[in-house]
Tab-separated table of N, CA and C in Angstrom:
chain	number	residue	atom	x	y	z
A	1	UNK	N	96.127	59.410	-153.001
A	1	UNK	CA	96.010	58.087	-152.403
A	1	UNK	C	97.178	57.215	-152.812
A	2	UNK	N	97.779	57.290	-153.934
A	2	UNK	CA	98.897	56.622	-154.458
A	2	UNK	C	100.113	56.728	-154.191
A	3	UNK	N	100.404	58.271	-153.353
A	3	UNK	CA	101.589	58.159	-153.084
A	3	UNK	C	101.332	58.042	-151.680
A	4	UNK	N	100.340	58.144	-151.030
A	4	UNK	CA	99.908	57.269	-149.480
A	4	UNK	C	100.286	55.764	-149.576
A	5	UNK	N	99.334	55.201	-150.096
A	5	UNK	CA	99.945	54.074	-150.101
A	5	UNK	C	101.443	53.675	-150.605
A	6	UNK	N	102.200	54.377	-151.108
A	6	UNK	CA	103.603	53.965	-151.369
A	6	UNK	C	104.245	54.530	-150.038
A	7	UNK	N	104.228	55.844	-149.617
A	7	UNK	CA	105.032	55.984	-148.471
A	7	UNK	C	104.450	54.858	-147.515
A	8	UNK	N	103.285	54.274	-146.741
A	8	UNK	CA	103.019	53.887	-146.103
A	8	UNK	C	103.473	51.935	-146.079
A	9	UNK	N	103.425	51.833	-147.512
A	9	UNK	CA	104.444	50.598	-148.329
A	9	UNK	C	105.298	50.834	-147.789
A	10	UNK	N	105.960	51.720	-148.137
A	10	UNK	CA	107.703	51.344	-147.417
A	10	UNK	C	107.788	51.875	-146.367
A	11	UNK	N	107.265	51.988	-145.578
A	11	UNK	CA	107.236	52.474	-144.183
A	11	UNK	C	108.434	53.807	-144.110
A	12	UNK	N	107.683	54.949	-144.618
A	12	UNK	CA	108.702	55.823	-144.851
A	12	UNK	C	108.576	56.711	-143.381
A	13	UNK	N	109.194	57.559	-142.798
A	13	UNK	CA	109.460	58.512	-141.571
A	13	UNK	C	108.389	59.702	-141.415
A	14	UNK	N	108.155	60.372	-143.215
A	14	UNK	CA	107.327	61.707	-142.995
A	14	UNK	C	106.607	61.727	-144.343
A	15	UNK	N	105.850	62.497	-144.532
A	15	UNK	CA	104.892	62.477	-145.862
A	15	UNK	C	105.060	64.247	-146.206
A	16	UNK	N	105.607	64.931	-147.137
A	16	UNK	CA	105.315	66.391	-146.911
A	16	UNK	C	104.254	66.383	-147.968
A	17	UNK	N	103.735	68.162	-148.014
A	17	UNK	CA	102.984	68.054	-149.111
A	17	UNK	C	101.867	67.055	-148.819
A	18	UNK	N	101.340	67.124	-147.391
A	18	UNK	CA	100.212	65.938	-147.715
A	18	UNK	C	99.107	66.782	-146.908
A	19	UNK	N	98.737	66.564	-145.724
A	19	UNK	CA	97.234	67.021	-144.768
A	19	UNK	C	96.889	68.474	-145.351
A	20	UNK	N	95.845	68.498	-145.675
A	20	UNK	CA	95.783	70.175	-146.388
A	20	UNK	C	96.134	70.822	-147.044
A	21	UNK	N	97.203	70.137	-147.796
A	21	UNK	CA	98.014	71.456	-148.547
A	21	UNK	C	97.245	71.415	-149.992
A	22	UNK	N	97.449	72.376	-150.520
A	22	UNK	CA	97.325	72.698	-151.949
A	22	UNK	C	98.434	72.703	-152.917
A	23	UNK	N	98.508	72.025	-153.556
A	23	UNK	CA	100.318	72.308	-154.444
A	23	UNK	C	101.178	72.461	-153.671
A	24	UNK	N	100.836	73.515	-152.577
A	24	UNK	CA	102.159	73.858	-151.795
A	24	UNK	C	101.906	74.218	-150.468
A	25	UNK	N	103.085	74.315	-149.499
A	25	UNK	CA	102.735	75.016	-148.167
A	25	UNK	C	102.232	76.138	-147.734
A	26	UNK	N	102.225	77.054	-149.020
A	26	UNK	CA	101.551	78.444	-149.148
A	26	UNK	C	100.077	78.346	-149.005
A	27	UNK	N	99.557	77.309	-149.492
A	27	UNK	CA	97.817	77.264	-149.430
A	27	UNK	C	97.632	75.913	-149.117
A	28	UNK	N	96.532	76.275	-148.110
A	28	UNK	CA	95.544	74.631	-147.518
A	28	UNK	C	94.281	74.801	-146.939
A	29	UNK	N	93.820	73.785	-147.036
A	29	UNK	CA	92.199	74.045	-147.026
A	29	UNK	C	91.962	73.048	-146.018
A	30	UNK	N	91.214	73.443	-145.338
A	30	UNK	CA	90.599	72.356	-143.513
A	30	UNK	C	90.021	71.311	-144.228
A	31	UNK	N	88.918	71.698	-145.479
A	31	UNK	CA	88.214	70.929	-146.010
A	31	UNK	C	89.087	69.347	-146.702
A	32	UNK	N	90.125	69.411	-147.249
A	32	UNK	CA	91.123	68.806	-147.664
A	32	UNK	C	91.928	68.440	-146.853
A	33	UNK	N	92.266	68.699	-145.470
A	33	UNK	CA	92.647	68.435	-144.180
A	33	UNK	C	91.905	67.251	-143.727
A	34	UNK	N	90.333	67.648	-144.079
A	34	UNK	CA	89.593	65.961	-143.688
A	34	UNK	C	89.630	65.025	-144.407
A	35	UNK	N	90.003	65.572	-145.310
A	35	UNK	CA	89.632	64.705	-146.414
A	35	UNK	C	91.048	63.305	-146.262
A	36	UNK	N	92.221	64.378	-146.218
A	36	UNK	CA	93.917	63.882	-146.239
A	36	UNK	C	93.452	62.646	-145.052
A	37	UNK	N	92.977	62.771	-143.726
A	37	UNK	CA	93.005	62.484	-142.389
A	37	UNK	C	92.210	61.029	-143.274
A	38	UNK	N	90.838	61.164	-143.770
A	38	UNK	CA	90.592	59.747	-144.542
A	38	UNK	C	91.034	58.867	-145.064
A	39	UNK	N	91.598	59.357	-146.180
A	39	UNK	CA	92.786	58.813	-147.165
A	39	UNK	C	93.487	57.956	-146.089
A	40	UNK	N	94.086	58.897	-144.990
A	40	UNK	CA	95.191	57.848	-144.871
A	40	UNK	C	94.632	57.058	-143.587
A	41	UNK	N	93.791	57.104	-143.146
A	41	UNK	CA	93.367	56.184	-142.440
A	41	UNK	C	92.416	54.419	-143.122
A	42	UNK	N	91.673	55.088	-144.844
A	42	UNK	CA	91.642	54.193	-145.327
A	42	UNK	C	92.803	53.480	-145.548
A	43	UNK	N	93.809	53.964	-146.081
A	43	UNK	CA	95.063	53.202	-146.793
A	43	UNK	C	95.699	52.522	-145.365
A	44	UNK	N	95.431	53.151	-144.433
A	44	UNK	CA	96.550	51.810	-143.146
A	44	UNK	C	95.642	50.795	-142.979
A	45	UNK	N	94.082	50.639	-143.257
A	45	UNK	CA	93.220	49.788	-142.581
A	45	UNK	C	93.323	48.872	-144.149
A	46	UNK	N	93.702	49.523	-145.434
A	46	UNK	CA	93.805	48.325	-146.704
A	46	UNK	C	95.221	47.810	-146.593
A	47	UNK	N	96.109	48.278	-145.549
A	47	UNK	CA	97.780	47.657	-146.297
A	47	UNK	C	97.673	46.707	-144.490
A	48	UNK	N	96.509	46.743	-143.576
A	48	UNK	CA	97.027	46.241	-142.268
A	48	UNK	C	96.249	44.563	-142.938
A	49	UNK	N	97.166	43.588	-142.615
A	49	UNK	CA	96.793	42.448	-142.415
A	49	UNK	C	95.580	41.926	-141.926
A	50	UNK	N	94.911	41.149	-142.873
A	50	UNK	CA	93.171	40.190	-141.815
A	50	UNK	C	93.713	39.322	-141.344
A	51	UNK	N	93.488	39.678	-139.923
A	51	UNK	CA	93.913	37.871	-138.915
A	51	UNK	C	93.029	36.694	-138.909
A	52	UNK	N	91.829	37.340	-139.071
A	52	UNK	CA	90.720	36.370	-138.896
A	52	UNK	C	90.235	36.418	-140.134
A	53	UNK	N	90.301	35.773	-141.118
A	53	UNK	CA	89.347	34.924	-142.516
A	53	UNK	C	89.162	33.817	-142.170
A	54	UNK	N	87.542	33.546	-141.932
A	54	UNK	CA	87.324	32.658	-141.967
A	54	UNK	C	87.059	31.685	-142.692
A	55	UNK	N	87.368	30.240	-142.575
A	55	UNK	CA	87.043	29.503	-144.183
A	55	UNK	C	84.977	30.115	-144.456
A	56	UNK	N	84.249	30.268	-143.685
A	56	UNK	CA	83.394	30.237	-144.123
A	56	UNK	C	83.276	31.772	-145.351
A	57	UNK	N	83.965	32.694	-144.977
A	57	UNK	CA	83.948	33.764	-145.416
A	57	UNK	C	84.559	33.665	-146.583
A	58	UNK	N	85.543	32.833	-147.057
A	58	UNK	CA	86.409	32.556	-148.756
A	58	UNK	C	84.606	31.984	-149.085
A	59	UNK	N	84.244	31.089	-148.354
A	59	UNK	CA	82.864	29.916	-149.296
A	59	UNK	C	82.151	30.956	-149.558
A	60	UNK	N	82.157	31.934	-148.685
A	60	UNK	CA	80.761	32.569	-148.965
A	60	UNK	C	80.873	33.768	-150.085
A	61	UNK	N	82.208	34.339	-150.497
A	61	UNK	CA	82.557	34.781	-151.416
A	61	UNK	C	82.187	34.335	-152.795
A	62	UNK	N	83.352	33.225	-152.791
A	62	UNK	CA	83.001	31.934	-153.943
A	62	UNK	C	81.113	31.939	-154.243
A	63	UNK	N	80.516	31.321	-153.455
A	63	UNK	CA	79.116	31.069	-153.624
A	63	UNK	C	78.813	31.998	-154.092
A	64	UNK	N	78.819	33.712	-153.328
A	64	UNK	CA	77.570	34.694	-153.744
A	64	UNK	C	78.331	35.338	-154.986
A	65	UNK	N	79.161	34.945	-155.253
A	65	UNK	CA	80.159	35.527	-156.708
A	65	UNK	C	80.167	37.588	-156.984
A	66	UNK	N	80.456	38.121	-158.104
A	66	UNK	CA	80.362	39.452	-157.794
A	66	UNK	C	79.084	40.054	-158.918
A	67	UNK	N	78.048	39.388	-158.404
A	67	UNK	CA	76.651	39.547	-158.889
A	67	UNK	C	75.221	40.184	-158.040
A	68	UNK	N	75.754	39.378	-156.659
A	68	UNK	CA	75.075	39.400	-155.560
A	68	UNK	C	75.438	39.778	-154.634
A	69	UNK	N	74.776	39.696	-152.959
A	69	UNK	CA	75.427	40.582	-152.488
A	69	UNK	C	75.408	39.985	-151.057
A	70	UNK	N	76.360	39.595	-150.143
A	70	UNK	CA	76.883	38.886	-148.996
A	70	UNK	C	76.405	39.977	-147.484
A	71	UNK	N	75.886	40.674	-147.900
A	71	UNK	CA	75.516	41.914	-146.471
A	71	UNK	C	74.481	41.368	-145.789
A	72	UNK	N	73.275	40.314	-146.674
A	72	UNK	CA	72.991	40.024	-145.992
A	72	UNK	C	72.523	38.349	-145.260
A	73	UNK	N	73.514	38.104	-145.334
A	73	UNK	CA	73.812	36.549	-145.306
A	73	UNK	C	74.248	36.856	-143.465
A	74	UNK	N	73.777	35.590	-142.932
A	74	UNK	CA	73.938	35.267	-141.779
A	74	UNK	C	75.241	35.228	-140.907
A	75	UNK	N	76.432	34.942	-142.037
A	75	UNK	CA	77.918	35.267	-141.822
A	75	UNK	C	78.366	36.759	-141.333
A	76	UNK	N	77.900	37.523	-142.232
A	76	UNK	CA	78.148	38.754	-141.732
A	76	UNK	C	77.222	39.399	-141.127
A	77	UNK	N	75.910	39.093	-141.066
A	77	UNK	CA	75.714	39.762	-139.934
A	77	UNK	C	76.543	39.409	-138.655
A	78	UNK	N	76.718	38.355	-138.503
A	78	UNK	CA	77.299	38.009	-137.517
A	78	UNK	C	78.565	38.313	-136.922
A	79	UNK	N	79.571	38.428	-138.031
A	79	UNK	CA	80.804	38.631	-137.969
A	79	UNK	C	80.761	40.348	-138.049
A	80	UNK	N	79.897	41.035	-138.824
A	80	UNK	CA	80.340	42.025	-139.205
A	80	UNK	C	80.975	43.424	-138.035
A	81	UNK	N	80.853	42.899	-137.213
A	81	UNK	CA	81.241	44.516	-136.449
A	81	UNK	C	82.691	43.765	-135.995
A	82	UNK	N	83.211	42.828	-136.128
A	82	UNK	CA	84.707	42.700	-136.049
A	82	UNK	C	85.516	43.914	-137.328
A	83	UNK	N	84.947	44.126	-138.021
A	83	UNK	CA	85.468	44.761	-139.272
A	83	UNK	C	86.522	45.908	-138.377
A	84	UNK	N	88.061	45.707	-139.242
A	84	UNK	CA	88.779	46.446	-138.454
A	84	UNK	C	88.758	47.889	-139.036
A	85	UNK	N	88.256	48.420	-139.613
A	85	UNK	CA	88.111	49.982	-139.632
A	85	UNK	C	86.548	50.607	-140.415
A	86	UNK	N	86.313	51.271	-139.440
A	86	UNK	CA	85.028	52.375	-140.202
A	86	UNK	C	85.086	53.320	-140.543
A	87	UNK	N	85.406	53.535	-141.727
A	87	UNK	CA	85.670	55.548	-141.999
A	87	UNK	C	84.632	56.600	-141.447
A	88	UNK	N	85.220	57.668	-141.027
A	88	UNK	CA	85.076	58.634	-140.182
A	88	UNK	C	84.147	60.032	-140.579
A	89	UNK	N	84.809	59.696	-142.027
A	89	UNK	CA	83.998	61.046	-143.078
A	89	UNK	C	82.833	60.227	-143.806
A	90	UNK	N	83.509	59.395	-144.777
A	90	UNK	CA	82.740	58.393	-145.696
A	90	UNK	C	81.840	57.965	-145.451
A	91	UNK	N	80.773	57.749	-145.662
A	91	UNK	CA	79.949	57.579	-145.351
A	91	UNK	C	79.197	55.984	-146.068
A	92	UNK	N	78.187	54.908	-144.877
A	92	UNK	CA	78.198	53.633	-145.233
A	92	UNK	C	76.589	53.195	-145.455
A	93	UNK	N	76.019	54.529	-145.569
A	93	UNK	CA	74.511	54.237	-145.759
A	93	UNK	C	74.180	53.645	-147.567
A	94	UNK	N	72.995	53.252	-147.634
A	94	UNK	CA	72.812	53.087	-148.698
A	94	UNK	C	72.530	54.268	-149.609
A	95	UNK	N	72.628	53.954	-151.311
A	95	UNK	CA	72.354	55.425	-152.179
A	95	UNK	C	70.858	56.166	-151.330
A	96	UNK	N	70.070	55.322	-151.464
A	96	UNK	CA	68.355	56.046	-151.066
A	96	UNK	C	68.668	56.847	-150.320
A	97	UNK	N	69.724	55.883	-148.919
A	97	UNK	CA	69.924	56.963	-148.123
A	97	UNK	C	70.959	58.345	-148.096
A	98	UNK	N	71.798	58.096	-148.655
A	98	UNK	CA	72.393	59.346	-149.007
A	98	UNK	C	71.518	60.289	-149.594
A	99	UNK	N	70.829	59.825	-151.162
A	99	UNK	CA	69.860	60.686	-151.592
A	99	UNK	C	69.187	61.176	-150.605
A	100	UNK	N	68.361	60.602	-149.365
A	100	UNK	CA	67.535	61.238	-148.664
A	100	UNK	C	68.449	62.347	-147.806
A	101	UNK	N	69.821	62.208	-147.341
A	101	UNK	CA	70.448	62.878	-146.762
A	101	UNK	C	70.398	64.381	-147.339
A	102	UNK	N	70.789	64.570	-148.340
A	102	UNK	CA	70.916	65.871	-149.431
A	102	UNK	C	72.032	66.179	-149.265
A	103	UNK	N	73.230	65.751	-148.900
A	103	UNK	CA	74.359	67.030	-148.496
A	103	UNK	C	75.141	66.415	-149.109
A	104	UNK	N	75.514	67.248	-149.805
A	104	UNK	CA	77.075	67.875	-150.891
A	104	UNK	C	78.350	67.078	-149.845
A	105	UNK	N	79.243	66.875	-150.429
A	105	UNK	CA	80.911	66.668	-149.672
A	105	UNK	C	81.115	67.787	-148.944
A	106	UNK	N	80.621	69.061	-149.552
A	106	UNK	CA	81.227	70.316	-148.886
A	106	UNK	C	80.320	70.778	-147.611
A	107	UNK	N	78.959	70.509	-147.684
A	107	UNK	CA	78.348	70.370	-146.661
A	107	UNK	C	78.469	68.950	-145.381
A	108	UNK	N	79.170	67.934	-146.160
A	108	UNK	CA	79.259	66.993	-144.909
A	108	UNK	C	80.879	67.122	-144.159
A	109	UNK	N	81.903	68.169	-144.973
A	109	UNK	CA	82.997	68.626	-144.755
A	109	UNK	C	82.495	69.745	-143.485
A	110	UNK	N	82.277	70.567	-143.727
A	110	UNK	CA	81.493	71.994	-143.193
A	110	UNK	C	80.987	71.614	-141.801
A	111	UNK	N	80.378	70.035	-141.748
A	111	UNK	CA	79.624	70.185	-140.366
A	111	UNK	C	81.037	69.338	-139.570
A	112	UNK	N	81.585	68.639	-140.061
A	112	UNK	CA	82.533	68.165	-139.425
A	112	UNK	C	83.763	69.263	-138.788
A	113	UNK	N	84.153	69.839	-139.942
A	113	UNK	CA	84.953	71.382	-139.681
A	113	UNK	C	84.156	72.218	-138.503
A	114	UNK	N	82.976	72.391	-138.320
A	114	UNK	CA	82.318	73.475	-137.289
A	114	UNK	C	82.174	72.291	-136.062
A	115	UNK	N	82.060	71.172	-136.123
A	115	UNK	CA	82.433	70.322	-134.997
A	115	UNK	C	83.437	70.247	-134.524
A	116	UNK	N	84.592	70.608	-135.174
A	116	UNK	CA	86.207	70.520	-134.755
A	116	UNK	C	86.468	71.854	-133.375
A	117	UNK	N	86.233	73.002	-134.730
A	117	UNK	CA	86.073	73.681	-134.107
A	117	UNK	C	85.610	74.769	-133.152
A	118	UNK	N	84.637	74.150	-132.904
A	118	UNK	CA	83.452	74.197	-131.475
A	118	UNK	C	83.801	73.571	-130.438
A	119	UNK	N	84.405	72.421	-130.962
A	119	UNK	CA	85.516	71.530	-129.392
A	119	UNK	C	86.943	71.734	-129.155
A	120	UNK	N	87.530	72.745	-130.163
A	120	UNK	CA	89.394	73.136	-129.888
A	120	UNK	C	88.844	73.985	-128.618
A	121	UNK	N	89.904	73.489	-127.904
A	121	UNK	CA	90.259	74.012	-126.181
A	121	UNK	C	91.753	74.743	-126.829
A	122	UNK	N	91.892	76.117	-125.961
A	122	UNK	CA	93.199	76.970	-126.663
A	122	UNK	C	93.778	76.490	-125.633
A	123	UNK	N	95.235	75.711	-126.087
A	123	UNK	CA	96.157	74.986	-125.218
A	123	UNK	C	96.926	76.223	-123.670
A	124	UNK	N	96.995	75.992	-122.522
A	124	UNK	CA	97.435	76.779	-121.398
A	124	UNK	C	98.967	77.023	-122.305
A	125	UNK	N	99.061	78.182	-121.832
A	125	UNK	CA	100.864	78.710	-122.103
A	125	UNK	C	101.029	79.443	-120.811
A	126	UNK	N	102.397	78.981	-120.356
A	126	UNK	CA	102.746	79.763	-119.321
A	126	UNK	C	102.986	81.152	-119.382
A	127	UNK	N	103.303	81.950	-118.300
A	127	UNK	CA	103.427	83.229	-118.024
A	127	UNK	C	104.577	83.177	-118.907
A	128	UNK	N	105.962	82.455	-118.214
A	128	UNK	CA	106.782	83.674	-118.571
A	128	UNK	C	107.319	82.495	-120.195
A	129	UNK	N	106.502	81.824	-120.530
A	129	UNK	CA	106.759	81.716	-122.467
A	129	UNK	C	105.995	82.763	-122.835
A	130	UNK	N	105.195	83.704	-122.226
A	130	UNK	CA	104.811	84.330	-122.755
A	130	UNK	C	105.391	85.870	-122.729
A	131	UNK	N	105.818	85.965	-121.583
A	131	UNK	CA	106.490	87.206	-121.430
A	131	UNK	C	107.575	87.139	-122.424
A	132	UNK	N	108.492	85.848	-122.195
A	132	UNK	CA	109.538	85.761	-123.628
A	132	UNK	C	108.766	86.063	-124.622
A	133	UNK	N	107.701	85.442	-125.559
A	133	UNK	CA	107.372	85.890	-126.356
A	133	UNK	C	106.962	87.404	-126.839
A	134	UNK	N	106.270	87.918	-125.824
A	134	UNK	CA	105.868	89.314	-125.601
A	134	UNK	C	107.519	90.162	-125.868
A	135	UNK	N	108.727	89.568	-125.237
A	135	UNK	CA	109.915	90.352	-125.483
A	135	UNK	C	110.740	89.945	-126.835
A	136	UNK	N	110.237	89.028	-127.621
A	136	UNK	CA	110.748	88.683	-128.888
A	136	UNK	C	110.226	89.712	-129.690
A	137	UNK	N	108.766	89.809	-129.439
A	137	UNK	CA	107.640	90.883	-130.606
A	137	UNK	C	108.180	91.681	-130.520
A	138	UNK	N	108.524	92.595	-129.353
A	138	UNK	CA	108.819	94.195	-129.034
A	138	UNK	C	109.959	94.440	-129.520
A	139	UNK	N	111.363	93.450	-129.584
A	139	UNK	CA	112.688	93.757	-130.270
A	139	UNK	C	112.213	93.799	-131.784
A	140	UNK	N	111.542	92.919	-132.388
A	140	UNK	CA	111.241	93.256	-134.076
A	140	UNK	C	110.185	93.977	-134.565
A	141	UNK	N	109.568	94.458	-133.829
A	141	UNK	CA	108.827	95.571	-134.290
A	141	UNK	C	108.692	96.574	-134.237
Protein backbone atom coordinates (compact mmCIF):
# COMPACT_ATOMS: atom_id res chain seq x y z
CA UNK A 1 0.00 0.00 0.00
CA UNK A 2 2.96 2.36 0.62
CA UNK A 3 4.60 2.22 -2.35
CA UNK A 4 0.93 2.63 -4.08
CA UNK A 5 0.40 5.48 -2.60
CA UNK A 6 3.85 7.01 -3.43
CA UNK A 7 3.78 6.03 -7.11
CA UNK A 8 0.25 7.28 -7.31
CA UNK A 9 1.69 10.66 -5.23
CA UNK A 10 3.79 11.44 -7.87
CA UNK A 11 1.84 10.50 -10.56
CA UNK A 12 4.31 8.03 -11.84
CA UNK A 13 3.71 6.20 -15.69
CA UNK A 14 3.90 2.30 -14.47
CA UNK A 15 4.01 0.33 -11.17
CA UNK A 16 6.10 -3.11 -11.78
CA UNK A 17 6.15 -5.78 -9.35
CA UNK A 18 2.63 -4.92 -8.37
CA UNK A 19 -1.04 -6.90 -9.53
CA UNK A 20 -0.24 -10.50 -8.49
CA UNK A 21 3.10 -10.90 -8.32
CA UNK A 22 4.97 -12.60 -5.64
CA UNK A 23 8.59 -11.20 -5.07
CA UNK A 24 8.83 -11.60 -8.62
CA UNK A 25 7.43 -12.10 -12.17
CA UNK A 26 8.13 -15.77 -11.86
CA UNK A 27 5.17 -16.30 -9.34
CA UNK A 28 1.56 -14.72 -8.87
CA UNK A 29 -1.40 -15.56 -7.36
CA UNK A 30 -5.19 -14.40 -8.80
CA UNK A 31 -5.90 -14.33 -5.14
CA UNK A 32 -3.35 -11.33 -4.64
CA UNK A 33 -4.40 -10.06 -8.09
CA UNK A 34 -7.70 -9.07 -6.13
CA UNK A 35 -6.41 -8.15 -3.58
CA UNK A 36 -3.55 -5.59 -5.67
CA UNK A 37 -6.94 -4.38 -7.83
CA UNK A 38 -8.26 -3.11 -4.01
CA UNK A 39 -5.32 -1.56 -2.75
CA UNK A 40 -5.18 0.51 -5.51
CA UNK A 41 -8.48 1.46 -5.99
CA UNK A 42 -8.62 2.28 -2.17
CA UNK A 43 -5.48 4.49 -2.45
CA UNK A 44 -6.96 6.69 -5.68
CA UNK A 45 -10.37 7.16 -3.78
CA UNK A 46 -7.90 8.38 -0.33
CA UNK A 47 -5.37 10.69 -2.49
CA UNK A 48 -8.75 11.99 -4.87
CA UNK A 49 -9.94 15.31 -3.44
CA UNK A 50 -13.66 15.87 -1.34
CA UNK A 51 -15.52 18.53 -3.31
CA UNK A 52 -18.35 18.54 -1.21
CA UNK A 53 -17.64 18.96 2.84
CA UNK A 54 -20.14 20.20 4.16
CA UNK A 55 -19.95 22.74 7.07
CA UNK A 56 -22.49 20.55 8.66
CA UNK A 57 -20.28 17.49 8.30
CA UNK A 58 -16.80 19.33 10.08
CA UNK A 59 -19.89 20.18 13.16
CA UNK A 60 -20.89 16.92 13.14
CA UNK A 61 -17.44 15.47 13.48
CA UNK A 62 -16.43 18.01 16.16
CA UNK A 63 -19.77 17.19 18.18
CA UNK A 64 -19.80 13.25 17.93
CA UNK A 65 -15.85 13.34 18.70
CA UNK A 66 -13.91 9.78 18.22
CA UNK A 67 -16.00 8.04 20.97
CA UNK A 68 -19.21 7.80 19.18
CA UNK A 69 -20.43 7.14 16.17
CA UNK A 70 -21.93 9.58 13.17
CA UNK A 71 -23.57 6.49 10.91
CA UNK A 72 -26.30 7.17 12.42
CA UNK A 73 -27.11 10.72 12.55
CA UNK A 74 -29.49 12.23 10.07
CA UNK A 75 -26.49 13.90 8.06
CA UNK A 76 -25.36 10.85 6.77
CA UNK A 77 -27.96 9.07 6.27
CA UNK A 78 -28.73 11.53 4.08
CA UNK A 79 -25.66 12.41 2.44
CA UNK A 80 -24.27 9.04 2.60
CA UNK A 81 -24.52 7.40 -0.85
CA UNK A 82 -22.70 10.54 -2.38
CA UNK A 83 -19.61 8.72 -0.85
CA UNK A 84 -17.13 8.66 -3.74
CA UNK A 85 -15.89 5.09 -3.57
CA UNK A 86 -17.16 1.58 -2.28
CA UNK A 87 -14.68 -1.17 -2.18
CA UNK A 88 -15.31 -4.05 -4.30
CA UNK A 89 -13.68 -6.93 -2.19
CA UNK A 90 -13.83 -5.29 1.38
CA UNK A 91 -16.36 -5.70 2.80
CA UNK A 92 -18.89 -2.86 4.85
CA UNK A 93 -21.15 -5.00 6.97
CA UNK A 94 -21.00 -4.93 10.55
CA UNK A 95 -18.59 -7.53 12.83
CA UNK A 96 -22.06 -9.68 13.80
CA UNK A 97 -22.38 -9.60 10.36
CA UNK A 98 -19.31 -10.79 9.04
CA UNK A 99 -19.27 -13.28 11.98
CA UNK A 100 -22.59 -14.51 10.67
CA UNK A 101 -21.07 -14.60 7.14
CA UNK A 102 -18.25 -17.34 8.08
CA UNK A 103 -15.90 -16.85 5.20
CA UNK A 104 -12.20 -16.68 5.45
CA UNK A 105 -10.41 -13.87 2.88
CA UNK A 106 -9.58 -16.96 0.94
CA UNK A 107 -13.04 -18.03 0.63
CA UNK A 108 -14.39 -14.45 -0.17
CA UNK A 109 -11.22 -14.34 -2.73
CA UNK A 110 -12.29 -17.88 -4.26
CA UNK A 111 -15.90 -16.79 -4.98
CA UNK A 112 -14.88 -13.66 -6.59
CA UNK A 113 -11.98 -15.57 -8.65
CA UNK A 114 -14.77 -18.37 -9.86
CA UNK A 115 -16.97 -15.28 -10.76
CA UNK A 116 -14.24 -13.85 -12.95
CA UNK A 117 -13.80 -16.70 -14.40
CA UNK A 118 -17.18 -18.05 -15.31
CA UNK A 119 -17.66 -14.59 -17.19
CA UNK A 120 -14.00 -14.45 -19.30
CA UNK A 121 -15.31 -14.56 -22.97
CA UNK A 122 -11.96 -16.04 -25.03
CA UNK A 123 -11.19 -12.88 -27.08
CA UNK A 124 -12.00 -13.63 -31.35
CA UNK A 125 -8.45 -13.99 -33.16
CA UNK A 126 -8.40 -13.91 -36.68
CA UNK A 127 -7.65 -16.65 -39.16
CA UNK A 128 -4.69 -15.68 -40.59
CA UNK A 129 -2.95 -14.26 -36.85
CA UNK A 130 -3.47 -17.46 -36.44
CA UNK A 131 -2.17 -19.24 -39.27
CA UNK A 132 1.00 -16.84 -38.63
CA UNK A 133 1.05 -18.10 -35.38
CA UNK A 134 0.47 -21.76 -36.29
CA UNK A 135 3.73 -20.99 -38.79
CA UNK A 136 5.90 -19.42 -35.98
CA UNK A 137 5.24 -22.86 -33.70
CA UNK A 138 6.15 -25.22 -36.61
CA UNK A 139 9.65 -23.30 -37.47
CA UNK A 140 10.70 -23.78 -33.53
CA UNK A 141 9.70 -26.91 -32.85
Amino acid sequence: TLGIVNAFATKTDTCTFMFGSLDTFNSASYRKFILDEETVRNVQAYIKPVDDLRDTTASLITRVGHHDTYIKNKDTLKNYRKEHHFPKFSHRMSHADYVKEHLSINDRLDKILKERLEAYEKPAIDKDKLKKLDAIRDKYL
